[in-house]
mmCIF file of C-alpha atoms in Angstrom:
data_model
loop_
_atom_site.group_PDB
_atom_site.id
_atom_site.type_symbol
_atom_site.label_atom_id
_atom_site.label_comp_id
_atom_site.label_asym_id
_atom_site.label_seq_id
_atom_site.Cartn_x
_atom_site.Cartn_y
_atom_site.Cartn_z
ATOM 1 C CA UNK A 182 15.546 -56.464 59.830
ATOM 2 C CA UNK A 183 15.585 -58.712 56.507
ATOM 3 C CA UNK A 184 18.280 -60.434 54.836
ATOM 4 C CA UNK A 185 17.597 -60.215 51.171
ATOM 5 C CA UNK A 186 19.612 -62.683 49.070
ATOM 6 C CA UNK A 187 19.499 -63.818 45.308
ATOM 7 C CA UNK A 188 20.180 -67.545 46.582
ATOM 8 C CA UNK A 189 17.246 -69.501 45.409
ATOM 9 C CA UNK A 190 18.975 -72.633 46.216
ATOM 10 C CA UNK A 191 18.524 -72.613 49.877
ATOM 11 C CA UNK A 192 14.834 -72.244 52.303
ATOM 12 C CA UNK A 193 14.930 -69.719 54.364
ATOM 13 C CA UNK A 194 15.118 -72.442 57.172
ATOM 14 C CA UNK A 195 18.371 -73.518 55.154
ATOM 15 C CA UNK A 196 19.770 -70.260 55.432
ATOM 16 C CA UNK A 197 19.044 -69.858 59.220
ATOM 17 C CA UNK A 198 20.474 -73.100 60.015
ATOM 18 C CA UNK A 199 23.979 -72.496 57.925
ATOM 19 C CA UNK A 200 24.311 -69.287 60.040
ATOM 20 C CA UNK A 201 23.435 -70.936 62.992
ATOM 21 C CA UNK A 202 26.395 -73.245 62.298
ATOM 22 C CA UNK A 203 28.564 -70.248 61.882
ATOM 23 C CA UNK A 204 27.081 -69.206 65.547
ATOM 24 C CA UNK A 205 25.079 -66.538 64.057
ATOM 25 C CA UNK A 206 21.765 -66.789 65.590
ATOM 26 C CA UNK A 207 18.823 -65.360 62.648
ATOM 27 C CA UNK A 208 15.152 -66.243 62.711
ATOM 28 C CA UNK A 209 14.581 -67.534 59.300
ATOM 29 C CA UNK A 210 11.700 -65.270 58.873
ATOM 30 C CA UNK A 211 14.659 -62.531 58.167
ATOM 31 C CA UNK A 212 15.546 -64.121 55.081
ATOM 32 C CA UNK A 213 13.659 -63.450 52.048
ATOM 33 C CA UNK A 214 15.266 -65.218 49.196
ATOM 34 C CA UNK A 215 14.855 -64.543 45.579
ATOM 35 C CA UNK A 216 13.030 -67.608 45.387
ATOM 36 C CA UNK A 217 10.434 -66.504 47.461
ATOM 37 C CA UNK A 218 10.119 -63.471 45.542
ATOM 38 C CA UNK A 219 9.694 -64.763 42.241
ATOM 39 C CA UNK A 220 6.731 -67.247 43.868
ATOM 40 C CA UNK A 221 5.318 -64.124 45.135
ATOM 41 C CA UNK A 222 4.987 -62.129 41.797
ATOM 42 C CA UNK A 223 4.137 -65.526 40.045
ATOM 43 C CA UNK A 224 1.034 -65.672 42.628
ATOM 44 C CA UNK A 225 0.018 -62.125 42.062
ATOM 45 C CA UNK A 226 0.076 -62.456 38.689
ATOM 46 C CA UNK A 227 -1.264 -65.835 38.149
ATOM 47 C CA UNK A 228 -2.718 -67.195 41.125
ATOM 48 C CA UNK A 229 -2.676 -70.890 41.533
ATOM 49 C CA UNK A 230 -0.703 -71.062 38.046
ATOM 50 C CA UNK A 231 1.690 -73.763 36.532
ATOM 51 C CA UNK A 232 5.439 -73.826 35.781
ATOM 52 C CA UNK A 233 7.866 -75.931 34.391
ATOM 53 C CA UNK A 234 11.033 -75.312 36.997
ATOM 54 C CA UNK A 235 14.715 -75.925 36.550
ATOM 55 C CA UNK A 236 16.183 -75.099 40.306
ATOM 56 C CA UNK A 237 16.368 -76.288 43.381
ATOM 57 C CA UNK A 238 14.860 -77.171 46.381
ATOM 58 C CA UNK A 239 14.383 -73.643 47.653
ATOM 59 C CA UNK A 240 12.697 -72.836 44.891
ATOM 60 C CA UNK A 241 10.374 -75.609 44.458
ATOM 61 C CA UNK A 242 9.311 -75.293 47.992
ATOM 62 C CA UNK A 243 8.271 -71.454 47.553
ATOM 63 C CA UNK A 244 6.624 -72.135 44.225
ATOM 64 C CA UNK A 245 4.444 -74.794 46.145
ATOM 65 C CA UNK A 246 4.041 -72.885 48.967
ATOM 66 C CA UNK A 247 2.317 -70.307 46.902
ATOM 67 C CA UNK A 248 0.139 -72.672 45.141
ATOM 68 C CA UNK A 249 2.007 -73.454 42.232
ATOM 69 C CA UNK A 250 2.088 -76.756 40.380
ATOM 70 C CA UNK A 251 4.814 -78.166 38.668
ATOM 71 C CA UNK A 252 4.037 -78.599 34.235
ATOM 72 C CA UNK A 253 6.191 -80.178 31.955
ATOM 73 C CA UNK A 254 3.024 -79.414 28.541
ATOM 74 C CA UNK A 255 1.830 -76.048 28.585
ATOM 75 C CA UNK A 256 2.808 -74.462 31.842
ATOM 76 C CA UNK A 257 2.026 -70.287 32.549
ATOM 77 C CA UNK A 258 5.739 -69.583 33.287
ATOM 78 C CA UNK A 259 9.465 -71.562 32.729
ATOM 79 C CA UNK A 260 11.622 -70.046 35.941
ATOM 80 C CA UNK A 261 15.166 -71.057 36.018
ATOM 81 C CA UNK A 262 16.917 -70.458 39.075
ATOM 82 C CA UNK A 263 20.547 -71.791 40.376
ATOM 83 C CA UNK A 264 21.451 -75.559 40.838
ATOM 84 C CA UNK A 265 23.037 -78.151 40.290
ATOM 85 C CA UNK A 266 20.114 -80.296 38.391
ATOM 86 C CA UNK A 267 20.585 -78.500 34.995
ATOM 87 C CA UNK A 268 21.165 -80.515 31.802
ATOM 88 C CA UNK A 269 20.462 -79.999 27.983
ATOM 89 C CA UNK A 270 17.281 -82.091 28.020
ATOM 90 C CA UNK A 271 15.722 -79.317 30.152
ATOM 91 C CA UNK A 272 16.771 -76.580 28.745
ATOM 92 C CA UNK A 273 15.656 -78.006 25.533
ATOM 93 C CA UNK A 274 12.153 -78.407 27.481
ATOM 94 C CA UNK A 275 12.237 -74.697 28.708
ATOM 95 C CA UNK A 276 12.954 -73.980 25.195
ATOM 96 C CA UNK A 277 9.764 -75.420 23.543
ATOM 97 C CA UNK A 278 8.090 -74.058 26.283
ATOM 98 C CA UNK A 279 8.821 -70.896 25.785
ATOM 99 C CA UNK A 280 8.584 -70.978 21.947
ATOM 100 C CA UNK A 281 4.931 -72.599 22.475
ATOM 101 C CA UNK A 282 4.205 -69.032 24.958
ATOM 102 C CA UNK A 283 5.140 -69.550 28.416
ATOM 103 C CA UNK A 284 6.673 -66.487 29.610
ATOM 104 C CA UNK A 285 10.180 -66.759 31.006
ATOM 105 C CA UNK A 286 11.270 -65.804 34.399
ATOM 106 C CA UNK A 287 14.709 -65.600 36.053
ATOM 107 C CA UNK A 288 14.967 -65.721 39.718
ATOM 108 C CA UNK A 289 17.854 -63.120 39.633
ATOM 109 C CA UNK A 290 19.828 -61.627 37.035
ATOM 110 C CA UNK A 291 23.579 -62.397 38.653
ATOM 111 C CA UNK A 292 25.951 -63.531 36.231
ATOM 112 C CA UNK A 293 28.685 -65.373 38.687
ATOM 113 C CA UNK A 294 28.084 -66.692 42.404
ATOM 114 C CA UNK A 295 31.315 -67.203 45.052
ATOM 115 C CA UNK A 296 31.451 -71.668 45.261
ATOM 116 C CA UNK A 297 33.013 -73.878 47.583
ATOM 117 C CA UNK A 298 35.781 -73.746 45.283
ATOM 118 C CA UNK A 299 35.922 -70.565 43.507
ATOM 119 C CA UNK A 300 32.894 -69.419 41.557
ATOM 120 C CA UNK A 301 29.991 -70.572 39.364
ATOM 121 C CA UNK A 302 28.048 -69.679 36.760
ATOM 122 C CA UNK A 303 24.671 -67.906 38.434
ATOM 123 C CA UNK A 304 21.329 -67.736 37.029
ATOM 124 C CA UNK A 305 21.748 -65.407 33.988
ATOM 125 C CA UNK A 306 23.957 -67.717 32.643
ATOM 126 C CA UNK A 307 21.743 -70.872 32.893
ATOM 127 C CA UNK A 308 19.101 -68.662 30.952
ATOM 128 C CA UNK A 309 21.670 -67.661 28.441
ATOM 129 C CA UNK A 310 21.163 -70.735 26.522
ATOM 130 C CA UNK A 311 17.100 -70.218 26.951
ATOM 131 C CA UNK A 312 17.271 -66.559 26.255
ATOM 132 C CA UNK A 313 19.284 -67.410 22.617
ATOM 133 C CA UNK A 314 17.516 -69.867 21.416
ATOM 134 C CA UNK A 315 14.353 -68.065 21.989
ATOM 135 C CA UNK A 316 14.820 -64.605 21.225
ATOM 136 C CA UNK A 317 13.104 -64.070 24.424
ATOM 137 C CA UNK A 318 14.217 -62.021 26.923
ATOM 138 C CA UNK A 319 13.710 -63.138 30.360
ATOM 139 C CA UNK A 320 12.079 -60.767 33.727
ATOM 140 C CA UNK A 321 13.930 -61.128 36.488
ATOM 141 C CA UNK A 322 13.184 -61.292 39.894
ATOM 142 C CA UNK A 323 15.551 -60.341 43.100
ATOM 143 C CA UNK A 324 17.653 -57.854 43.615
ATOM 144 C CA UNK A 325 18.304 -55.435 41.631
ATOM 145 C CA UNK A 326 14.403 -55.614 40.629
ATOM 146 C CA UNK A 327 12.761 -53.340 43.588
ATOM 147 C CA UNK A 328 9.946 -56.105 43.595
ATOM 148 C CA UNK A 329 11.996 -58.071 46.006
ATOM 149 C CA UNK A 330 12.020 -54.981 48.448
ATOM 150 C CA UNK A 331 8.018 -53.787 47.907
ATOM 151 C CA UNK A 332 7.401 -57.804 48.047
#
């Protein structure tokens, strides 16, 4: 069985540890995250490729685990995924980047996650700001995009 989630904050050894706090006992190779999906479909598309990343560190470690490096000039892709390291000088980066042809990818197109204390804004709202300023539209990855289940 497989636990998909659009988290791509947390490893899949992050998620199997926060359950196992909760005494819920889940190999983490039952999670696959949207983070690992969007490294995935990065990969087959553009093996060994570049991207400029604003996330965390759940995606960062899928995007290296796939081969990907990390490009602040000309990049392949900007991905934008949840987290708390998000600030006008990057999206301002992602922006150029995009406007100069790297192709924009979201790691899931939620609009509002549940938070410690309440809720917060989710992915498709951290690439509103991208998206506008653009006129791009952005692909993304995890569920609902049947990638994350054929990946």
């Amino acid at each position: 069985k497989v636990i998909f989630t659009n988290n791509s904050v947390l490893s899949p050894k992050d998620l199997q540890h926060k359950l196992r706090r909760l005494g819920i006992d889940v190999g983490e190779d039952h999670f696959y995250t949207s983070a690992l999906a969007t490294a995935q479909f990065l990969a087959s598309q553009t093996p060994e490729g570049s991207c400029f990343c604003i996330g965390s560190a759940g995606l960062f470690a899928a995007l290296y685990d796939v081969g990907y490096t990390m490009n602040d000039v000309n990049p392949d892709y900007v991905v934008v995924g949840e987290g708390e390291f998000y600030n006008y000088a990057l999206i301002s980066k992602a922006v150029n980047l995009v406007r100069s042809g790297s192709r924009l990818i979201g790691t899931n197109c939620d609009v509002v996650d549940k938070a410690e204390r309440g809720y917060a804004p989710a992915c498709a709202c951290l690439m509103a700001p991208i998206e506008l300023a653009t006129g791009v539209k952005p692909y993304y990855l995890g569920k609902p995009n049947p990638l994350i289940v054929k990946s």
